[in-house]
Tab-separated table of C-alpha atoms in Angstrom:
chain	number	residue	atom	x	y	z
A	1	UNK	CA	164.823	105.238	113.899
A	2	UNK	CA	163.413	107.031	110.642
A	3	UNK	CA	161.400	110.159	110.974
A	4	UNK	CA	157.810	110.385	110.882
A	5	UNK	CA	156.191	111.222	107.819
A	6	UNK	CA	155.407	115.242	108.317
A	7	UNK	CA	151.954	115.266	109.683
A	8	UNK	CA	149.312	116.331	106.874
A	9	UNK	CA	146.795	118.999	107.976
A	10	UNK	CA	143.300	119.754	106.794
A	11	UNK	CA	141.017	122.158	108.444
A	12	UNK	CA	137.200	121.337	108.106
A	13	UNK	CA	135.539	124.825	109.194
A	14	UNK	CA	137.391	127.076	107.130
A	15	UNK	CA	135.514	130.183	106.248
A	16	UNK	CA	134.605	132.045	103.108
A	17	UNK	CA	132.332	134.479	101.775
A	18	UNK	CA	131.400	135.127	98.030
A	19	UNK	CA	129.774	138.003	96.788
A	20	UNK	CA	126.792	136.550	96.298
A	21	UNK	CA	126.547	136.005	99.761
A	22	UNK	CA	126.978	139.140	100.673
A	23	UNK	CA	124.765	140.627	97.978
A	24	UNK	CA	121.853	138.429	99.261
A	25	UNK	CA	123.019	139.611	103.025
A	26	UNK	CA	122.860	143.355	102.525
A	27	UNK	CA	119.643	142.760	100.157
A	28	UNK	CA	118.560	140.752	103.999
A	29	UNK	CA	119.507	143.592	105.889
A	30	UNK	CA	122.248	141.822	107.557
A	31	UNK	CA	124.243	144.332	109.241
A	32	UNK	CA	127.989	144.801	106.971
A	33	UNK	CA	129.824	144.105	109.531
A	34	UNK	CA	133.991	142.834	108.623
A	35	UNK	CA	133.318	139.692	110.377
A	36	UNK	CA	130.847	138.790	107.811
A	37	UNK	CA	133.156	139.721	104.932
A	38	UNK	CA	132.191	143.205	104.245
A	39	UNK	CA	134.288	146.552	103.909
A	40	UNK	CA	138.085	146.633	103.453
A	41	UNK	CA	139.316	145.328	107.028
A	42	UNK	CA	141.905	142.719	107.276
A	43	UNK	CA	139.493	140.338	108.471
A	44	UNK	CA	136.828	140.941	105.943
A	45	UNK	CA	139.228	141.119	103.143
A	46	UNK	CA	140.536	137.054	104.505
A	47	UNK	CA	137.200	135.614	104.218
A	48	UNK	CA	136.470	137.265	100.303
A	49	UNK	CA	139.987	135.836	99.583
A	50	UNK	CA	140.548	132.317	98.127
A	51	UNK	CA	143.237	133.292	96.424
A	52	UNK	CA	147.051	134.062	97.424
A	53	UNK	CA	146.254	135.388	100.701
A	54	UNK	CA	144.440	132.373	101.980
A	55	UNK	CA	147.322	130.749	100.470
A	56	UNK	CA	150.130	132.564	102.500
A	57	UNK	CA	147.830	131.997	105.152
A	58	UNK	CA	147.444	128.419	104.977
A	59	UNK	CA	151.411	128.223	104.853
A	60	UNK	CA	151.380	130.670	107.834
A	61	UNK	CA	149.217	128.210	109.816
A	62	UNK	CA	150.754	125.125	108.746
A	63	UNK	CA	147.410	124.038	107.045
A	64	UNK	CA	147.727	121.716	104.089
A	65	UNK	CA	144.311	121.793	102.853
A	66	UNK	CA	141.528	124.252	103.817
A	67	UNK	CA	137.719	122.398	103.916
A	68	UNK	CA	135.947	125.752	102.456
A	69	UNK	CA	132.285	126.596	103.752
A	70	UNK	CA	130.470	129.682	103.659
A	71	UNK	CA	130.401	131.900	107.158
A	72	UNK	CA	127.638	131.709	109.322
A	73	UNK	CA	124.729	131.466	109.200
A	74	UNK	CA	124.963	130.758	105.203
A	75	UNK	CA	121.684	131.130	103.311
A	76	UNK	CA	120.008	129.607	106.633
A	77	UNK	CA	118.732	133.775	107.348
A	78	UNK	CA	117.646	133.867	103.691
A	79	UNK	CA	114.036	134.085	101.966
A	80	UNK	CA	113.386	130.558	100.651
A	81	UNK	CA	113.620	131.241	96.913
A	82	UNK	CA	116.546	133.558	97.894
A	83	UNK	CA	118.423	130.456	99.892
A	84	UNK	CA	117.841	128.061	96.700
A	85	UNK	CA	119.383	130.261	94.564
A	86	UNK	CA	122.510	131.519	96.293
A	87	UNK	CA	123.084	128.366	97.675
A	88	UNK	CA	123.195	126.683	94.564
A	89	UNK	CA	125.145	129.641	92.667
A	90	UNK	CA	127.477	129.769	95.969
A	91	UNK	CA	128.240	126.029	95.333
A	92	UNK	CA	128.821	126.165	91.943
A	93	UNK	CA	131.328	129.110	92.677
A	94	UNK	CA	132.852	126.813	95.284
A	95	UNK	CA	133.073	123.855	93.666
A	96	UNK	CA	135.180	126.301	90.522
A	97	UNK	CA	137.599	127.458	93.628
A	98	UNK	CA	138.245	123.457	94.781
A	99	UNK	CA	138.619	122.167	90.463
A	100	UNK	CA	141.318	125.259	90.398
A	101	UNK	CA	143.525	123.794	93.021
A	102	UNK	CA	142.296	121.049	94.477
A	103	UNK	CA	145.382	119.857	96.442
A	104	UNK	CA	144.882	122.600	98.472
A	105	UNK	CA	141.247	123.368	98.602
A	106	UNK	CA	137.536	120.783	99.280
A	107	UNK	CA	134.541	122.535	100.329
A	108	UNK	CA	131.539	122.215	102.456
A	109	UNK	CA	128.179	122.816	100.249
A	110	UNK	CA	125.822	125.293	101.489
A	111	UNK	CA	121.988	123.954	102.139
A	112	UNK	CA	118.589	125.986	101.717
A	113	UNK	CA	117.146	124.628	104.743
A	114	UNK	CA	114.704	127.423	104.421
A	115	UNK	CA	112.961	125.363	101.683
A	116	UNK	CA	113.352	121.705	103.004
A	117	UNK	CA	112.892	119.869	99.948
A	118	UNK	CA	115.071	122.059	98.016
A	119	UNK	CA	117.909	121.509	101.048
A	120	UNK	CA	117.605	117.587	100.361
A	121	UNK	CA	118.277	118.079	96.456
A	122	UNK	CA	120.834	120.622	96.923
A	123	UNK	CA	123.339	118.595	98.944
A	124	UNK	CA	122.414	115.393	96.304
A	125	UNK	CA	123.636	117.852	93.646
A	126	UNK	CA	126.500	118.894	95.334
A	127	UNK	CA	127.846	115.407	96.388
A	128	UNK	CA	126.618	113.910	92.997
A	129	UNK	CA	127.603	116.071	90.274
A	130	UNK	CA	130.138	118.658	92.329
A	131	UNK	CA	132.282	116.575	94.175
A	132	UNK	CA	131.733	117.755	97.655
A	133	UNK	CA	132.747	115.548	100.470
A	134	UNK	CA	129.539	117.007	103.018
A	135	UNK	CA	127.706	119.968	103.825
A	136	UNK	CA	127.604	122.949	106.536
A	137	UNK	CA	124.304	123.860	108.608
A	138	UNK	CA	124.109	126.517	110.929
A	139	UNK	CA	121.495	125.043	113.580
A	140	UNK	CA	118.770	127.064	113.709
A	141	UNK	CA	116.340	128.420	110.389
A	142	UNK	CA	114.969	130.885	111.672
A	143	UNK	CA	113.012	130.095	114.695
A	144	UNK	CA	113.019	126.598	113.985
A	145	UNK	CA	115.334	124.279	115.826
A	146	UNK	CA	117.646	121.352	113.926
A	147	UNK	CA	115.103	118.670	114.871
A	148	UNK	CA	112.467	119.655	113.301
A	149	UNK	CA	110.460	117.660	111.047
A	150	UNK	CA	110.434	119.116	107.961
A	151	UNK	CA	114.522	118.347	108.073
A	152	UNK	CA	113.917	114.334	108.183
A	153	UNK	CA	114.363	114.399	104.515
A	154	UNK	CA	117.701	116.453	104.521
A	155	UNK	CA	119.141	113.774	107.489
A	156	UNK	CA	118.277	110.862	105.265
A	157	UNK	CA	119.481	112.269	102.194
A	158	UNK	CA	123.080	113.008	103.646
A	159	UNK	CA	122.754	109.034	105.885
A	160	UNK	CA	122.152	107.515	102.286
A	161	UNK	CA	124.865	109.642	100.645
A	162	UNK	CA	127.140	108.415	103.794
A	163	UNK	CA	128.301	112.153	103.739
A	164	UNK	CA	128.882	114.033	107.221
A	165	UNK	CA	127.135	117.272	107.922
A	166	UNK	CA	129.050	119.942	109.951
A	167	UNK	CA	127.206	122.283	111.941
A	168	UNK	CA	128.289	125.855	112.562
A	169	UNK	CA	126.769	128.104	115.803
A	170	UNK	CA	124.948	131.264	114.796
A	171	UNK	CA	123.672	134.132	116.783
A	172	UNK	CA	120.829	132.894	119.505
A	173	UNK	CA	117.140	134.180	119.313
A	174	UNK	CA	116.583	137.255	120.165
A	175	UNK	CA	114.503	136.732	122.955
A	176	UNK	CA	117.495	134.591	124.216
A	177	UNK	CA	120.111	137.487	123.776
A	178	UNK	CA	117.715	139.537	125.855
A	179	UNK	CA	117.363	138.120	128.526
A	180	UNK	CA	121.143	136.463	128.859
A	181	UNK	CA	123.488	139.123	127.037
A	182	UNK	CA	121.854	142.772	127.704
A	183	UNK	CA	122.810	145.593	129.860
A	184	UNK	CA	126.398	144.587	129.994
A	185	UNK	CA	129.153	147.039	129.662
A	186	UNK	CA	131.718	148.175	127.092
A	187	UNK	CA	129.738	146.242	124.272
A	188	UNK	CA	130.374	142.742	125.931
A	189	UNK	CA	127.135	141.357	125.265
A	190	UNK	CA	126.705	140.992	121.798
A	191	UNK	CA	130.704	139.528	121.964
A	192	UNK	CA	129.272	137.030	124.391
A	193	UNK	CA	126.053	136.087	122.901
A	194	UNK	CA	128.278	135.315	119.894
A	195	UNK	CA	131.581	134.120	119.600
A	196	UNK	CA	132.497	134.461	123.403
A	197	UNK	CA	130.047	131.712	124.438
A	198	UNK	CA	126.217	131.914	123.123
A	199	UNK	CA	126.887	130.319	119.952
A	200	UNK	CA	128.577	127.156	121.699
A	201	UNK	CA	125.175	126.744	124.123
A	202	UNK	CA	122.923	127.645	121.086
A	203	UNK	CA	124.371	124.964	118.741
A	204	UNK	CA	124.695	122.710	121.941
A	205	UNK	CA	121.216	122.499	122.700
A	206	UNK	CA	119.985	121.974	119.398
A	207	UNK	CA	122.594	118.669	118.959
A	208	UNK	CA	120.893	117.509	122.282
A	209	UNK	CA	117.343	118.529	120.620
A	210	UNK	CA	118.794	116.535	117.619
A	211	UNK	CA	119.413	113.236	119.927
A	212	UNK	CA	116.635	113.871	122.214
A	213	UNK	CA	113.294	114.274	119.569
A	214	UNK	CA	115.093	111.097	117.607
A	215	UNK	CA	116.888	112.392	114.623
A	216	UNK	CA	119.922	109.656	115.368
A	217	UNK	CA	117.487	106.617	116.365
A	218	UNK	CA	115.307	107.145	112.780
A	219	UNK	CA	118.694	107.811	110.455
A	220	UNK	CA	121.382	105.966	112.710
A	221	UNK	CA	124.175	106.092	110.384
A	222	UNK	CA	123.601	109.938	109.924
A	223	UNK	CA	126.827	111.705	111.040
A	224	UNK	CA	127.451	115.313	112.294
A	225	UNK	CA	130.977	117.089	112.549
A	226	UNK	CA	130.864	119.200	115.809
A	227	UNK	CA	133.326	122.066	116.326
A	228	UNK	CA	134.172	124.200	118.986
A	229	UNK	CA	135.396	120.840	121.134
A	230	UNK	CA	131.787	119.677	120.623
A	231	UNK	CA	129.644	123.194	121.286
A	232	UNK	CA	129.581	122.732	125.213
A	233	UNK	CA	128.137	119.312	125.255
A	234	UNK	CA	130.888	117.479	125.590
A	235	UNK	CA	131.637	118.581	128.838
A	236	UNK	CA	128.497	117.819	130.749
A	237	UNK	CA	127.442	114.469	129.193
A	238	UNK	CA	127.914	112.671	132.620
A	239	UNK	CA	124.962	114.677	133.822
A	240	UNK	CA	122.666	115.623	131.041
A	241	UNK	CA	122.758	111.612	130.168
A	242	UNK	CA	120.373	110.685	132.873
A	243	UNK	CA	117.585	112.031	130.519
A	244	UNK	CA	117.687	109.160	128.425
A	245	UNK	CA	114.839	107.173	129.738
A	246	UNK	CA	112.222	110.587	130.030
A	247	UNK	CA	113.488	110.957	126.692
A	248	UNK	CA	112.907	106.863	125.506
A	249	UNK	CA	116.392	106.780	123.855
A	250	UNK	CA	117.542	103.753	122.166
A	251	UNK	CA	120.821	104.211	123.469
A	252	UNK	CA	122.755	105.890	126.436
A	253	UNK	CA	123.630	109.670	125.269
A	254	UNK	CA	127.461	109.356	125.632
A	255	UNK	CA	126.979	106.645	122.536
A	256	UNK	CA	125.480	109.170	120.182
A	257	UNK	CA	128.438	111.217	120.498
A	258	UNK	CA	130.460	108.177	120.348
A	259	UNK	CA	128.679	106.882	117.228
A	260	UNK	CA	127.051	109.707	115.302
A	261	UNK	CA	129.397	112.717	115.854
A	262	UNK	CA	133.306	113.754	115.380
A	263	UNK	CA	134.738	116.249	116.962
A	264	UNK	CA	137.216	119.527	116.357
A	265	UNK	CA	138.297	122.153	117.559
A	266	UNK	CA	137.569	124.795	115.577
A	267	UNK	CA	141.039	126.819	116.235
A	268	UNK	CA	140.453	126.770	119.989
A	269	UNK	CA	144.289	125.999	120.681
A	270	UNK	CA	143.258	124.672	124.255
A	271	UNK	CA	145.458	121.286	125.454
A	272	UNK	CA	142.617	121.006	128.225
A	273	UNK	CA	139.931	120.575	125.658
A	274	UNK	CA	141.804	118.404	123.251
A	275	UNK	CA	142.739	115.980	126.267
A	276	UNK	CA	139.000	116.069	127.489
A	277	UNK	CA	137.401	115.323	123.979
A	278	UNK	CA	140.059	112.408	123.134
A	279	UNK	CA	138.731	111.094	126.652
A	280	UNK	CA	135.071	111.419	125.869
A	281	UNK	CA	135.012	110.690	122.809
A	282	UNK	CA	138.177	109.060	121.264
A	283	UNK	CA	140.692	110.630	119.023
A	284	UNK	CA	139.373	108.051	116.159
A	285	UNK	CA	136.529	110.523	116.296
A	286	UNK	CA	138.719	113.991	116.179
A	287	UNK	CA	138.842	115.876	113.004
A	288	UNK	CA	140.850	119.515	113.161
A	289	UNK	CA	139.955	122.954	112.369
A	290	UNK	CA	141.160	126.320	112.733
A	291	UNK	CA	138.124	128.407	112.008
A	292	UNK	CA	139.880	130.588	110.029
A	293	UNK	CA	140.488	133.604	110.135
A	294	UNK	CA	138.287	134.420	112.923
A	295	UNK	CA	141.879	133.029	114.966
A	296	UNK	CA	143.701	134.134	112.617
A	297	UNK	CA	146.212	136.811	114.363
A	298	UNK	CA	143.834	137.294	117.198
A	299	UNK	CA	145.511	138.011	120.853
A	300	UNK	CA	143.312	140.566	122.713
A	301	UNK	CA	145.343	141.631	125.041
A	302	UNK	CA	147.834	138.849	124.281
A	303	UNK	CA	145.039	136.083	124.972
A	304	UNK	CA	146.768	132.565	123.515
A	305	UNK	CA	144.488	130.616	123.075
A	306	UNK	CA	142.605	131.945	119.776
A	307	UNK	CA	145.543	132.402	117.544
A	308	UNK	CA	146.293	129.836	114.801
A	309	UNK	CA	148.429	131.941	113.123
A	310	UNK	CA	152.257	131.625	112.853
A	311	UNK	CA	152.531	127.859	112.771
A	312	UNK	CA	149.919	127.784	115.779
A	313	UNK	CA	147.711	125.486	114.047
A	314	UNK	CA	150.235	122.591	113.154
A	315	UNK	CA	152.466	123.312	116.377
A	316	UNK	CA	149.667	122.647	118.478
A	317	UNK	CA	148.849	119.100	116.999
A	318	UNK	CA	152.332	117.934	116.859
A	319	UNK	CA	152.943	118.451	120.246
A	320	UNK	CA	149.459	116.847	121.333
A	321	UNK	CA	149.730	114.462	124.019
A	322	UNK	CA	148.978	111.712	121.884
A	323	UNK	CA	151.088	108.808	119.146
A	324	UNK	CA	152.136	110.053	115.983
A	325	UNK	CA	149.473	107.480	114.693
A	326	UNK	CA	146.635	109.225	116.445
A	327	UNK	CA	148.056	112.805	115.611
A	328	UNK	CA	148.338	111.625	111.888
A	329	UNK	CA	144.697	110.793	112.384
A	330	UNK	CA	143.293	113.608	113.791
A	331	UNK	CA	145.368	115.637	111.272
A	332	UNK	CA	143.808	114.193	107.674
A	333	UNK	CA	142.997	110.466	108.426
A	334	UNK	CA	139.892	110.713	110.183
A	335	UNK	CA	138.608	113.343	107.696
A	336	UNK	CA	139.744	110.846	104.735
A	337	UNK	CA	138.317	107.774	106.681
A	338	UNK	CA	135.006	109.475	106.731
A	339	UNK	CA	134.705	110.838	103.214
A	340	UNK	CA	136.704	108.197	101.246
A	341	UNK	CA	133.435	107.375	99.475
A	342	UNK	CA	132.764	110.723	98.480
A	343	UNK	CA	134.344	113.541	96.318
């Protein structure tokens, strides 16, 4: 019997930050923080890189091709004016990294979804004239929620285009971290409210705003790339679904994640998760990520299951419980399937 083909790799929710991102940040008042890409820490020093490091890194992983988008939440925390500019200089810088080696590198455009219209033109001229195969969102604008109107234009845009949008967790309200995430020791809370689990039910409950106020029954061919094994939702589906008649959906809710969204997991390394998304969902809707570098060498206290580093990231897929077909096409194919008729 030949051997398979070796399985090809891209990760979809691979993070960078440019320094006009962090300019506008620290001109925001974002706090300059190594996670978001300032100072001289490893971590900080990964996400400015898109260069030999991410390379090595890539290699390290067993990544063939990194999806680039910028790290959360984008230009979504930005002034409007402020979020049409960057954006658009941030994509032009992006699109220079993908033309410079693109057998290694696509990217993700980043949207002003501060100034709606703008957001709608923005990803045309991104997919039109840059090449890009999609765009990231980070949920929330502000205080406004994913479903809100002023979006409709943005959802229609990328449902014409037949590009996917991926949407990225950020921080929760601060009303939200408040009252969930205070008053716990050792500086747990603001872990938790974040990347320990507030970003997942954040993000979740605006894809179920998303479904709920109609989004997917006015642009039905719109289609959203969920990470983090589907932000939660995933998991409760055969409760929350009983909503559908209060809610006078056109279809039962398992088939909007069925029909409108594909799933990854976003470095997670967790066989339970993969097994229970391929279930709900199908692994002809699984796309792969590593979320890099945020699991990038990343044991606390020899924790396994956020590491992607070392040949994590391919070892993981090719020992999935699933044909090499439907490895190959969580791997790339699914990605390529989806895009083919963009880029």
């Amino acid at each position: 019997m030949p051997m398979p083909e070796k399985l090809r790799i891209v990760g979809l929710e691979e993070h960078v930050v440019l320094p006009v991102l962090l300019d506008a940040w620290a001109k925001a008042g974002v706090p300059q923080i190594p996670q978001l890409g300032f100072g001289d820490a490893p971590i900080a020093r990964r996400l400015r890189d898109v260069g030999e490091q991410r390379l090595a890194d890539m290699d390290d992983q067993g990544v063939d091709v990194a999806v680039l988008s910028l790290a959360t939440p984008g230009v979504q925390n930005l002034e409007p004016a402020d979020a049409v500019s960057v954006a658009r200089e941030a994509n032009d810088a992006l699109a220079q990294v993908v033309s410079a080696d693109p057998d290694r590198f696509q990217a993700l455009a980043a949207v002003p979804t501060p100034s709606p219209d703008a957001a709608a033109a923005e990803l045309e001229r991104a997919v039109g004239q840059l090449g890009f195969r999609g765009a990231m969102l980070y949920g929330r604008t502000g205080d406004k929620p994913a479903d809100a109107p002023e979006f409709d234009d943005l959802y229609a845009t990328a449902e014409r285009l037949r590009v996917p949008l991926h949407f990225h967790p950020q921080t929760p309200v601060k009303a939200v971290q408040d009252a969930y995430y205070s008053g716990l020791p050792h500086g747990v809370g603001p872990a938790l409210a974040g990347a320990g689990i507030g970003w997942y039910y954040d993000l979740g409950v605006q894809y179920l705003r998303m479904i709920f106020s109609g989004v997917f029954d006015r642009h039905p061919r719109l289609q959203v790339i969920a990470g983090h094994w589907g932000e939660v939702v995933l998991f409760y589906l055969d409760h929350v679904g009983f909503l559908r008649d209060m809610a006078k959906l056109e279809r039962p809710l398992a088939d909007y994640f069925r029909q409108n969204f594909w799933v990854a997991g976003s470095g997670t390394v967790s066989e339970r998760y993969l097994r229970w998304t391929a279930e709900v969902v199908g692994t002809d809707r699984m796309l792969y990520s590593t979320d890099y570098p945020y699991t990038f060498g990343t044991r606390p206290g020899g924790f396994p299951f956020l590491d992607t580093s070392g040949g994590a990231a391919r070892s993981f897929l090719e020992q999935a419980p699933f044909t090499d077909a439907e490895k190959a096409a969580i791997g790339s194919g699914n990605w390529e399937r989806l895009t083919a008729h963009a880029g």
